[in-house]
mmCIF file of C-alpha atoms and ligand atoms in Angstrom:
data_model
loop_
_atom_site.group_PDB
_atom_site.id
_atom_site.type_symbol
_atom_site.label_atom_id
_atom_site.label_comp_id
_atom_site.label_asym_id
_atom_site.label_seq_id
_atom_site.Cartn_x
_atom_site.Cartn_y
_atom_site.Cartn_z
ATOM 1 C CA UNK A 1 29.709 7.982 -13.030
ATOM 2 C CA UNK A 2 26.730 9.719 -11.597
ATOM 3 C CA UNK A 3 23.633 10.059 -13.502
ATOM 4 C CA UNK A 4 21.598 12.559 -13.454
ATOM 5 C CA UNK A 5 17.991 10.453 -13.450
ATOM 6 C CA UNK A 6 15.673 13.752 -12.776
ATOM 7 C CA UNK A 7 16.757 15.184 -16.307
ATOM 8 C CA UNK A 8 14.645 13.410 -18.931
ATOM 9 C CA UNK A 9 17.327 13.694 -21.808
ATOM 10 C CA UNK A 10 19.799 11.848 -19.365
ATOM 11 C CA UNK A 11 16.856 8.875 -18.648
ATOM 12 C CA UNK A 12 15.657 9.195 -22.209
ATOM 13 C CA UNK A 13 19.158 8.400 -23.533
ATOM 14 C CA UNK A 14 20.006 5.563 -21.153
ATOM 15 C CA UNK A 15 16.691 3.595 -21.831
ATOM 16 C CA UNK A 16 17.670 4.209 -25.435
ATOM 17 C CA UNK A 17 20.838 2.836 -24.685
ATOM 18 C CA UNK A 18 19.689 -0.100 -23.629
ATOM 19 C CA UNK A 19 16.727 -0.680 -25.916
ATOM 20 C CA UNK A 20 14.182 -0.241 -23.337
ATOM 21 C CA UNK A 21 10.507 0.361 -23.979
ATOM 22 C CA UNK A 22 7.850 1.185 -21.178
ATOM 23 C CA UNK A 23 6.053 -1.329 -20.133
ATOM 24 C CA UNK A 24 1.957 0.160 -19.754
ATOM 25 C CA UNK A 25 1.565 -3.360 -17.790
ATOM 26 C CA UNK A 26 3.996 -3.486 -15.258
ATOM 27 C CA UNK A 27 2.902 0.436 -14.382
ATOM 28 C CA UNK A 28 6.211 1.609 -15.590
ATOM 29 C CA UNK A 29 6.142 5.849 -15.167
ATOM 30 C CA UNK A 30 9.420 6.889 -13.966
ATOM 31 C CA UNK A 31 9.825 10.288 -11.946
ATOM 32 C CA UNK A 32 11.736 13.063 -13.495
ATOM 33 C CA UNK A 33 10.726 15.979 -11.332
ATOM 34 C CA UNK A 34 14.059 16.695 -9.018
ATOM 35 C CA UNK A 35 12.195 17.603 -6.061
ATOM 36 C CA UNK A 36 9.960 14.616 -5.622
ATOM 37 C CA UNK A 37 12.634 11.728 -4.224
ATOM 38 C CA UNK A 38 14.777 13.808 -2.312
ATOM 39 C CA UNK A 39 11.447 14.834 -0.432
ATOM 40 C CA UNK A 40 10.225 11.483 -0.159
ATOM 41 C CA UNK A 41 13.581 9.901 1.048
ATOM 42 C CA UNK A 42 13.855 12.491 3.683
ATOM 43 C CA UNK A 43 10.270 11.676 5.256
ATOM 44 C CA UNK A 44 11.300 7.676 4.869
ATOM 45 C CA UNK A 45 14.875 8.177 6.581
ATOM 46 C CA UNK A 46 14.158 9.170 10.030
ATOM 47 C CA UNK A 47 18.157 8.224 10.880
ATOM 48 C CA UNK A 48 21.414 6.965 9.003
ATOM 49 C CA UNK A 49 20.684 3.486 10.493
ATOM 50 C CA UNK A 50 17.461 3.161 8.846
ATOM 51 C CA UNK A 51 16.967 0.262 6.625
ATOM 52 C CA UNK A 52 14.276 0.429 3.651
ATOM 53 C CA UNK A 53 12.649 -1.278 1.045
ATOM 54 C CA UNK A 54 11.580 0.021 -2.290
ATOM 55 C CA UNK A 55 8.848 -1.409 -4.433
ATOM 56 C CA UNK A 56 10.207 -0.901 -8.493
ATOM 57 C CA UNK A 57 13.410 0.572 -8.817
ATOM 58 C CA UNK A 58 13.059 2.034 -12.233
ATOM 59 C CA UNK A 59 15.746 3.062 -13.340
ATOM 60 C CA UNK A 60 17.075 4.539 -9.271
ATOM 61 C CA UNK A 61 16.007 7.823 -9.238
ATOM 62 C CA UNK A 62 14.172 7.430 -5.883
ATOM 63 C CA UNK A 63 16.743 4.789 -5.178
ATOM 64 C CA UNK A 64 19.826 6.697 -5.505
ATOM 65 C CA UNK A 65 18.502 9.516 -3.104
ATOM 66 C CA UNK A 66 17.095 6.700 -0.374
ATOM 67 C CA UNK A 67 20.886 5.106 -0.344
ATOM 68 C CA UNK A 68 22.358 8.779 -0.224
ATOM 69 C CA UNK A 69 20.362 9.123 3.275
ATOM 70 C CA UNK A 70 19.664 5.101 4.664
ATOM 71 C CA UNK A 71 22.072 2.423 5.769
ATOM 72 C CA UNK A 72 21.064 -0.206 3.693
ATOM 73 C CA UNK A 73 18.503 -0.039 0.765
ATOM 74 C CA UNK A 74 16.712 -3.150 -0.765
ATOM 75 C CA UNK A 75 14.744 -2.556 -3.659
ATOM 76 C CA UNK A 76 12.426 -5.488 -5.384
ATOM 77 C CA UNK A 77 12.123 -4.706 -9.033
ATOM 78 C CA UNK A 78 9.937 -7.333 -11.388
ATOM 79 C CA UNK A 79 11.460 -6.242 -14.515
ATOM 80 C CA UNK A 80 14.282 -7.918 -15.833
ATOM 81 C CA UNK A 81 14.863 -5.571 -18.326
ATOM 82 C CA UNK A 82 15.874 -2.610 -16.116
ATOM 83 C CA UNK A 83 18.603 -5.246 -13.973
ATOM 84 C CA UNK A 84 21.133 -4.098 -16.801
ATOM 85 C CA UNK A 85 20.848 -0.370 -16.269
ATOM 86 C CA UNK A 86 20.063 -0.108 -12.812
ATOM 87 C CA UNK A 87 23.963 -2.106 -12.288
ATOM 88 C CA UNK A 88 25.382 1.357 -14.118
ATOM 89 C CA UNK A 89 22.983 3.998 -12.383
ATOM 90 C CA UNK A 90 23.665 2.820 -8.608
ATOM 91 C CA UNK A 91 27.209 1.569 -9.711
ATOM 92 C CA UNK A 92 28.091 4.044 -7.503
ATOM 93 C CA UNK A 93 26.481 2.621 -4.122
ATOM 94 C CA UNK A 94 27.470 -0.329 -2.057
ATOM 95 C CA UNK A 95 24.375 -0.144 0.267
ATOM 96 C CA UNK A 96 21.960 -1.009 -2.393
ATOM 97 C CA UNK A 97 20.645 -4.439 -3.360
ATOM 98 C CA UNK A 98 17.783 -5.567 -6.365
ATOM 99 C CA UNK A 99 15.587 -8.123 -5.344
ATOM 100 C CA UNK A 100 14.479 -9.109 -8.708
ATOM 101 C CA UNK A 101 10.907 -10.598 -7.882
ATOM 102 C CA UNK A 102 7.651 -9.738 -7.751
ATOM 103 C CA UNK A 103 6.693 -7.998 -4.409
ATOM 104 C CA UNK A 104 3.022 -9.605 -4.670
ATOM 105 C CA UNK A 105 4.851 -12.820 -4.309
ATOM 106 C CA UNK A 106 8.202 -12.416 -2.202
ATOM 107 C CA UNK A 107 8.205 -13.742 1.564
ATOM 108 C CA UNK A 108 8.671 -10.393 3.339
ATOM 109 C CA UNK A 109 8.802 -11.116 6.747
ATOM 110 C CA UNK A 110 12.001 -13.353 5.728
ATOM 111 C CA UNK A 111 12.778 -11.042 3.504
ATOM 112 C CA UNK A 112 13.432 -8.062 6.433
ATOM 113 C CA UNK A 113 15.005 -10.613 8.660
ATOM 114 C CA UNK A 114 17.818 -11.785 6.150
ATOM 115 C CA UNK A 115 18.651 -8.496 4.536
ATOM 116 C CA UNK A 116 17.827 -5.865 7.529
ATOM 117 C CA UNK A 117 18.457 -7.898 10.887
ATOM 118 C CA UNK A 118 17.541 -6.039 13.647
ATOM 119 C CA UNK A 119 17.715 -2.679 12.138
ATOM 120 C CA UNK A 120 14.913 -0.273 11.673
ATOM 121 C CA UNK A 121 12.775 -0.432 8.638
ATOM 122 C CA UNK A 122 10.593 1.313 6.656
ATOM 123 C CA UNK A 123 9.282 1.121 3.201
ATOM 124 C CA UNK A 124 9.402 3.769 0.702
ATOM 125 C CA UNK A 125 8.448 3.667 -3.214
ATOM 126 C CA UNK A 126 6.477 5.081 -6.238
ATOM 127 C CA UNK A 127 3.901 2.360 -6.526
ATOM 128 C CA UNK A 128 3.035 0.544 -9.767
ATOM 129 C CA UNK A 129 -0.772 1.647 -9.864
ATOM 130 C CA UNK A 130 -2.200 -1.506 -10.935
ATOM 131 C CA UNK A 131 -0.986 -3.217 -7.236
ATOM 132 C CA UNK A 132 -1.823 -0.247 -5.084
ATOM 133 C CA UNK A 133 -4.223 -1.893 -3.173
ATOM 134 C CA UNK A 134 -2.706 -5.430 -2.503
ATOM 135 C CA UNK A 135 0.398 -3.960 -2.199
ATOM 136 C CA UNK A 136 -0.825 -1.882 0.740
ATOM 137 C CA UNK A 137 -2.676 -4.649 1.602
ATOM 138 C CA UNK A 138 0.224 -6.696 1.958
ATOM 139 C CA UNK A 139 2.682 -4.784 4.108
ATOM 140 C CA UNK A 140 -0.072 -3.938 6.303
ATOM 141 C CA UNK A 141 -1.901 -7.856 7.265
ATOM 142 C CA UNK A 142 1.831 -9.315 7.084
ATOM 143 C CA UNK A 143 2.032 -7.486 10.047
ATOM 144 C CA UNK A 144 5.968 -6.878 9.367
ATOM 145 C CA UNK A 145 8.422 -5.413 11.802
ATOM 146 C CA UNK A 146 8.276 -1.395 10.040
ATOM 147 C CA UNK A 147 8.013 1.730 11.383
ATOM 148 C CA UNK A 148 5.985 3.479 8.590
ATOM 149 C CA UNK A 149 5.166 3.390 4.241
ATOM 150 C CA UNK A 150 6.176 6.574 2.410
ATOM 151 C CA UNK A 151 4.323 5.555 -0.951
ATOM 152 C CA UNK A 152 3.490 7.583 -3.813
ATOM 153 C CA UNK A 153 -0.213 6.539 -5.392
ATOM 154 C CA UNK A 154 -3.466 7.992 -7.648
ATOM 155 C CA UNK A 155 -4.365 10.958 -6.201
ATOM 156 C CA UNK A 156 -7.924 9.322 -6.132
ATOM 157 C CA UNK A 157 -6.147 6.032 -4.693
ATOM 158 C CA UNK A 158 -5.034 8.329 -1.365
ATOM 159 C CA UNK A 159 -8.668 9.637 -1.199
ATOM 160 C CA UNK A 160 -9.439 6.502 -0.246
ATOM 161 C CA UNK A 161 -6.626 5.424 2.053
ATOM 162 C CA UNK A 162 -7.301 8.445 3.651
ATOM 163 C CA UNK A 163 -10.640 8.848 4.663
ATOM 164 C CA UNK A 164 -11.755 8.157 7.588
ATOM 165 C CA UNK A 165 -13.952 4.837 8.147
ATOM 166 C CA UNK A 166 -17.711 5.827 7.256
ATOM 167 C CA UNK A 167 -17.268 8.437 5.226
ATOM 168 C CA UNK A 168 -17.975 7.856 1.666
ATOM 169 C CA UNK A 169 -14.639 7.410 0.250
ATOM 170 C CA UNK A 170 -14.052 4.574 2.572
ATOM 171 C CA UNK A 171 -13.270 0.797 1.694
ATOM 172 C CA UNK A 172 -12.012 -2.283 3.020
ATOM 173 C CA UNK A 173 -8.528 -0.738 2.310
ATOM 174 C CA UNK A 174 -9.668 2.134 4.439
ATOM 175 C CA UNK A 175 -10.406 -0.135 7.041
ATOM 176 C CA UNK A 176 -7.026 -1.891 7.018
ATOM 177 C CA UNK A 177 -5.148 1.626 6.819
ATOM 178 C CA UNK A 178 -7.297 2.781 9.693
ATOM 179 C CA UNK A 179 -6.919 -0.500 11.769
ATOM 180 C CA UNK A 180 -3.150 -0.941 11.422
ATOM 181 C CA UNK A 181 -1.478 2.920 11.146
ATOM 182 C CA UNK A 182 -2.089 6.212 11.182
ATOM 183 C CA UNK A 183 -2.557 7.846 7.618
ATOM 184 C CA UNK A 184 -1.561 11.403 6.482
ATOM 185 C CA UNK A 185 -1.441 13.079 2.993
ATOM 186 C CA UNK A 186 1.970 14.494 2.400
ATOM 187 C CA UNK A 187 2.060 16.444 -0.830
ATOM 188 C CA UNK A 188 0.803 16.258 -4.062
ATOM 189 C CA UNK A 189 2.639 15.716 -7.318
ATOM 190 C CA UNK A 190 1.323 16.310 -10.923
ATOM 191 C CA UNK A 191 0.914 14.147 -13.779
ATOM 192 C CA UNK A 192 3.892 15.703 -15.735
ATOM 193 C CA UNK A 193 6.316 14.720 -13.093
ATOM 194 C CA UNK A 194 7.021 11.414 -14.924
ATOM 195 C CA UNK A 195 7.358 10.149 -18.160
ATOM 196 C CA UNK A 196 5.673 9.121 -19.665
ATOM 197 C CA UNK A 197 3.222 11.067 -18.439
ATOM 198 C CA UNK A 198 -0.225 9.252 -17.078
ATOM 199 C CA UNK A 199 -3.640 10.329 -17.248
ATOM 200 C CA UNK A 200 -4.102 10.877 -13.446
ATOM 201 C CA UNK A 201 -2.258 13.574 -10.828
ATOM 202 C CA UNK A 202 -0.221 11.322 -7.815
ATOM 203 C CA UNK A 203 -0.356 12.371 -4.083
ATOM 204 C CA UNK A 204 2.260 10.963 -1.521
ATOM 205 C CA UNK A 205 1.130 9.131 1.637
ATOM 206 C CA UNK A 206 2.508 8.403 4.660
ATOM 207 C CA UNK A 207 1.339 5.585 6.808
ATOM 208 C CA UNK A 208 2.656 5.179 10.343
ATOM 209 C CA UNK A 209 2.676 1.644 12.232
ATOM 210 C CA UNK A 210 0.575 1.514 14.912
ATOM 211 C CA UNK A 211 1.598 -0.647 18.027
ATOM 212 C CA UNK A 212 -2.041 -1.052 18.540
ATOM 213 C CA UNK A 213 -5.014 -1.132 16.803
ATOM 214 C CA UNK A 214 -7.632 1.199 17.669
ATOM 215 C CA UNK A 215 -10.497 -1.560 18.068
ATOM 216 C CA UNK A 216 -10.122 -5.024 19.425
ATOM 217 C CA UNK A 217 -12.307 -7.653 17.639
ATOM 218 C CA UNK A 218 -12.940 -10.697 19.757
ATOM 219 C CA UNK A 219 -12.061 -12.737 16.611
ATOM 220 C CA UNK A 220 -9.761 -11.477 14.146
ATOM 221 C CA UNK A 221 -10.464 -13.289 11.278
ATOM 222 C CA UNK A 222 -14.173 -12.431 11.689
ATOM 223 C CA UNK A 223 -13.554 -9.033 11.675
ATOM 224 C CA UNK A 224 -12.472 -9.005 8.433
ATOM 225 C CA UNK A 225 -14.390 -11.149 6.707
ATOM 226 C CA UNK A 226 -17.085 -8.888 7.652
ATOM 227 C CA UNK A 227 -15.670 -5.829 6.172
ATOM 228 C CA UNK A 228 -14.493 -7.212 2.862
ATOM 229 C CA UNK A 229 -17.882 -8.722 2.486
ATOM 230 C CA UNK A 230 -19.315 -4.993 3.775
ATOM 231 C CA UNK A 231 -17.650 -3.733 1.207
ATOM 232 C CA UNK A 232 -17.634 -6.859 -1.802
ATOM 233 C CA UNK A 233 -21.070 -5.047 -2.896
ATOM 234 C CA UNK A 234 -21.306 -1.847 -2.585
ATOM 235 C CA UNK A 235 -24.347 -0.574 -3.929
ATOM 236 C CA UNK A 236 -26.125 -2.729 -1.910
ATOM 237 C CA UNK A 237 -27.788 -2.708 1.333
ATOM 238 C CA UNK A 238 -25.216 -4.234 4.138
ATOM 239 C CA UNK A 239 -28.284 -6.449 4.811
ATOM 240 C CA UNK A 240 -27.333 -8.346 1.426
ATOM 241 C CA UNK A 241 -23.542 -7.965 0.855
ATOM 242 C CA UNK A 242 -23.089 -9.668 4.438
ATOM 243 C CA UNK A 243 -25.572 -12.287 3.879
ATOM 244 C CA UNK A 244 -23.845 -13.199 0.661
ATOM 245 C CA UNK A 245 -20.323 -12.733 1.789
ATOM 246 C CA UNK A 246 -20.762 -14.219 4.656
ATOM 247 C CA UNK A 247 -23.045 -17.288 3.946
ATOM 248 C CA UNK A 248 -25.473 -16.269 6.579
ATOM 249 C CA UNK A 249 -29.390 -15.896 5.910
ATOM 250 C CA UNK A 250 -30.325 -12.588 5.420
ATOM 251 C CA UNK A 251 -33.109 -13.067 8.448
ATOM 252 C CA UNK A 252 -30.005 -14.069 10.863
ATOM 253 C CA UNK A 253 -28.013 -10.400 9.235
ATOM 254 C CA UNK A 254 -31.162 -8.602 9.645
ATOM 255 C CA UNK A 255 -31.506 -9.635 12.883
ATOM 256 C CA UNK A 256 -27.982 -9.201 14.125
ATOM 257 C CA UNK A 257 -28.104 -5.335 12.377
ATOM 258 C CA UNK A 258 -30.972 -4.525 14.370
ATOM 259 C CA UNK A 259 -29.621 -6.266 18.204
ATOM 260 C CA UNK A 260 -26.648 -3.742 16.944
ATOM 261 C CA UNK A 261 -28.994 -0.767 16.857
ATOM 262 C CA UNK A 262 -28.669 -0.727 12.971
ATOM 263 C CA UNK A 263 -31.143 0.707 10.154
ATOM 264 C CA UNK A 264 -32.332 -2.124 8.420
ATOM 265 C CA UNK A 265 -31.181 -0.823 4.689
ATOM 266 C CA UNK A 266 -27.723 0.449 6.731
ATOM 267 C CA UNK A 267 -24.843 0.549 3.674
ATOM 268 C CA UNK A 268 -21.643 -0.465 4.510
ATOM 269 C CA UNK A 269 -19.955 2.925 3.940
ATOM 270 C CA UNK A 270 -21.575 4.153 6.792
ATOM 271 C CA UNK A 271 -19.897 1.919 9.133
ATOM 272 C CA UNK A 272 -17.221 3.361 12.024
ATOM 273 C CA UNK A 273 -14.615 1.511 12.798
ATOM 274 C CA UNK A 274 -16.544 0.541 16.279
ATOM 275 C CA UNK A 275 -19.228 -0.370 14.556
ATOM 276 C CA UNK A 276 -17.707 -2.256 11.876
ATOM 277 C CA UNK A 277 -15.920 -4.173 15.586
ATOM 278 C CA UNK A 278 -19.863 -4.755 17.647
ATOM 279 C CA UNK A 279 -21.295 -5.977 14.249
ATOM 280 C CA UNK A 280 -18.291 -8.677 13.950
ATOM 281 C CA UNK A 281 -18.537 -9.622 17.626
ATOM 282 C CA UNK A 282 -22.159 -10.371 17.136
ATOM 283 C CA UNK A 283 -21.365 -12.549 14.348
ATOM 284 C CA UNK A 284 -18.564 -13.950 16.005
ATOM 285 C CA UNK A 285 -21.255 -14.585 18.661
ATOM 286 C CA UNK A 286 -23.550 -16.372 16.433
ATOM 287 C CA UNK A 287 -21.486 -18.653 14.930
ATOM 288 C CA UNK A 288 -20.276 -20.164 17.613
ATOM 289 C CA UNK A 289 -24.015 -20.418 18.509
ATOM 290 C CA UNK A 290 -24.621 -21.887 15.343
ATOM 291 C CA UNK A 291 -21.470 -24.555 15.477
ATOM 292 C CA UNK A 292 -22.755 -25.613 18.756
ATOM 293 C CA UNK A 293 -26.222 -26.171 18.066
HETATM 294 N N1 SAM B 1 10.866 4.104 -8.639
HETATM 295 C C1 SAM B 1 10.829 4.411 -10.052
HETATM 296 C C2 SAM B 1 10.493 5.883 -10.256
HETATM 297 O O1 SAM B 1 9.992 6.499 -9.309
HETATM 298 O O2 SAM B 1 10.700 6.393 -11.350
HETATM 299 C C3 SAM B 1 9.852 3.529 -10.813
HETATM 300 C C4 SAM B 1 8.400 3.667 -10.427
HETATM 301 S S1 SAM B 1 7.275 2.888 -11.539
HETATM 302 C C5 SAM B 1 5.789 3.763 -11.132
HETATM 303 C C6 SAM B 1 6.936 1.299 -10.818
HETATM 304 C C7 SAM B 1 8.048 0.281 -10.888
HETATM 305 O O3 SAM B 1 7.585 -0.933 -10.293
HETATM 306 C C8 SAM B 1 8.511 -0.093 -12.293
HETATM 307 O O4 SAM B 1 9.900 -0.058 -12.369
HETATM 308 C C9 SAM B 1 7.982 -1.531 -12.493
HETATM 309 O O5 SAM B 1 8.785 -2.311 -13.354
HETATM 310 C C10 SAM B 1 7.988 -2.061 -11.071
HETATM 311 N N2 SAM B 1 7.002 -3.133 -10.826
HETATM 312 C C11 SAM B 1 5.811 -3.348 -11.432
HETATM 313 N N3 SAM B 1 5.179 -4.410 -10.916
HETATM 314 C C12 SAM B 1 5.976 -4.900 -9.939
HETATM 315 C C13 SAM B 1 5.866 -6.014 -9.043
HETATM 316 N N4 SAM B 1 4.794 -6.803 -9.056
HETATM 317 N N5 SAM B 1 6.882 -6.237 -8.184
HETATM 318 C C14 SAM B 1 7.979 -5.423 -8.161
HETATM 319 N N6 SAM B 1 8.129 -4.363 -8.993
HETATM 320 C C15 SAM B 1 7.144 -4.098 -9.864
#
């Protein structure tokens, strides 16, 4: 039997069904506006060989329209709760698996290899808000083998992934999006598209793989360590969130800021890409100064 899992009486009745309550926790706000997973399953399916992964089922409604279009859907769904009704809703599918874990925690890398092979993947899901950002995170510095991440988020969340580096919405998660794909807004969906309904509109994303990232740090590790402790305190001067991040004097920052051609009371939010890359070569620089001294 198919469901109908756009039409709120239909959902309404089957959680009912199955004595299911929301959990505000887990981020549990399940899409009932019909237009919304078709048009998010056609920008993750570029082909019908496509492989894709889906962070929280729900109860299938984005699920059901991704296995309509992909060859092989896995979806990784925390919640017990929904294992029972999820086996009725996509009783109707053979190219759909639940991975009932917690995405923060699963081994993707060996999770693509053992369910997708060498097919094409891409990931595709209406995000649990309270993860957005290590979820992101995560499929980005795993470096996995995917073309691109169709994700819903907080309109305010996509502000952020958005921007560009050095403007002021940016963040260390700007930074990753920037370093390792290519970010675009797709459309905007309103807070009365789910129930139950949350206190913030949604915008869907699209992030697209790069094969190579648009600045080459001599040291990769450094490079980040520098922007997450850029960013670690933001209202203060870069000056003092790298000296403290980094466990380097503030004379030895202040220093390497200026060889840069830095303002001395620069803020991290003002940092490009490039110059987020010369500022971690320097330091790359100077400790291996400093380790050889
Ligand atoms: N895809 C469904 C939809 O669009 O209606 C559900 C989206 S709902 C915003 C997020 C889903 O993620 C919920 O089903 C929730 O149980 C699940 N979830 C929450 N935390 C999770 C985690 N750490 N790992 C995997 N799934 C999680």
């Amino acid at each position: 039997m198919m469901y109908n899992l756009s039409d709120i009486g239909t959902v309404k009745r089957l959680l009912e069904e199955n004595g299911f309550h929301f959990s505000k926790s887990l981020g549990q706000n399940f899409l009932i506006d019909p237009e919304v997973c078709p048009q998010m399953a056609n920008e993750a399916v570029s082909d019908g060989e496509t492989g894709i992964i889906e962070i929280g089922a729900g109860v299938g409604v984005l699920t059901t329209e991704l296995a309509k279009r992909a060859e092989k859907v896995v979806s990784i769904e925390l919640d017990k709760r929904l294992l029972p009704i999820l086996s009725k809703t996509l009783c109707d599918f053979d190219n759909v698996e639940i991975v009932n874990e917690d995405v923060l925690k699963v081994d993707l890398k060996r999770l693509i290899k053992e369910k997708f092979g060498d097919r094409k993947v891409s990931v595709c899901a209406n995000l649990p808000y309270y993860i957005t950002s290590p979820v992101i995170m995560k499929l980005l510095e795993s470096k996995l083998e995917i073309e691109k991440i169709i994700v819903m988020v907080q309109k305010e969340a996509a502000d952020r992934i958005c921007a560009e580096v050095g403007d002021r919405d940016s963040g260390a998660l700007t930074a990753a999006v920037n370093y390792y794909s290519k970010a675009e807004k797709l459309f905007f969906v309103p807070r009365e598209s789910f129930i139950p309904s949350p206190k913030v509109d949604s915008e869907v994303i699209s992030l697209r793989l790069l094969k190579e990232s648009p600045v080459k740090p001599k040291d990769e590790t450094v490079f980040w360590q520098t922007v997450k402790a850029a960013f670690a305190q933001r209202r203060k001067t870069a000056v003092n969130s790298l000296s403290a991040g980094l466990s380097i004097e503030k004379s030895a920052v202040s220093l390497i800021l200026k060889e840069c051609g830095f303002e001395e009371n620069i803020r991290a939010e003002r940092f490009t890409m490039n110059d987020f890359c010369l500022l971690a070569d320097r330091i790359t620089d100077y400790k291996i100064k400093g380790e050889n001294r």
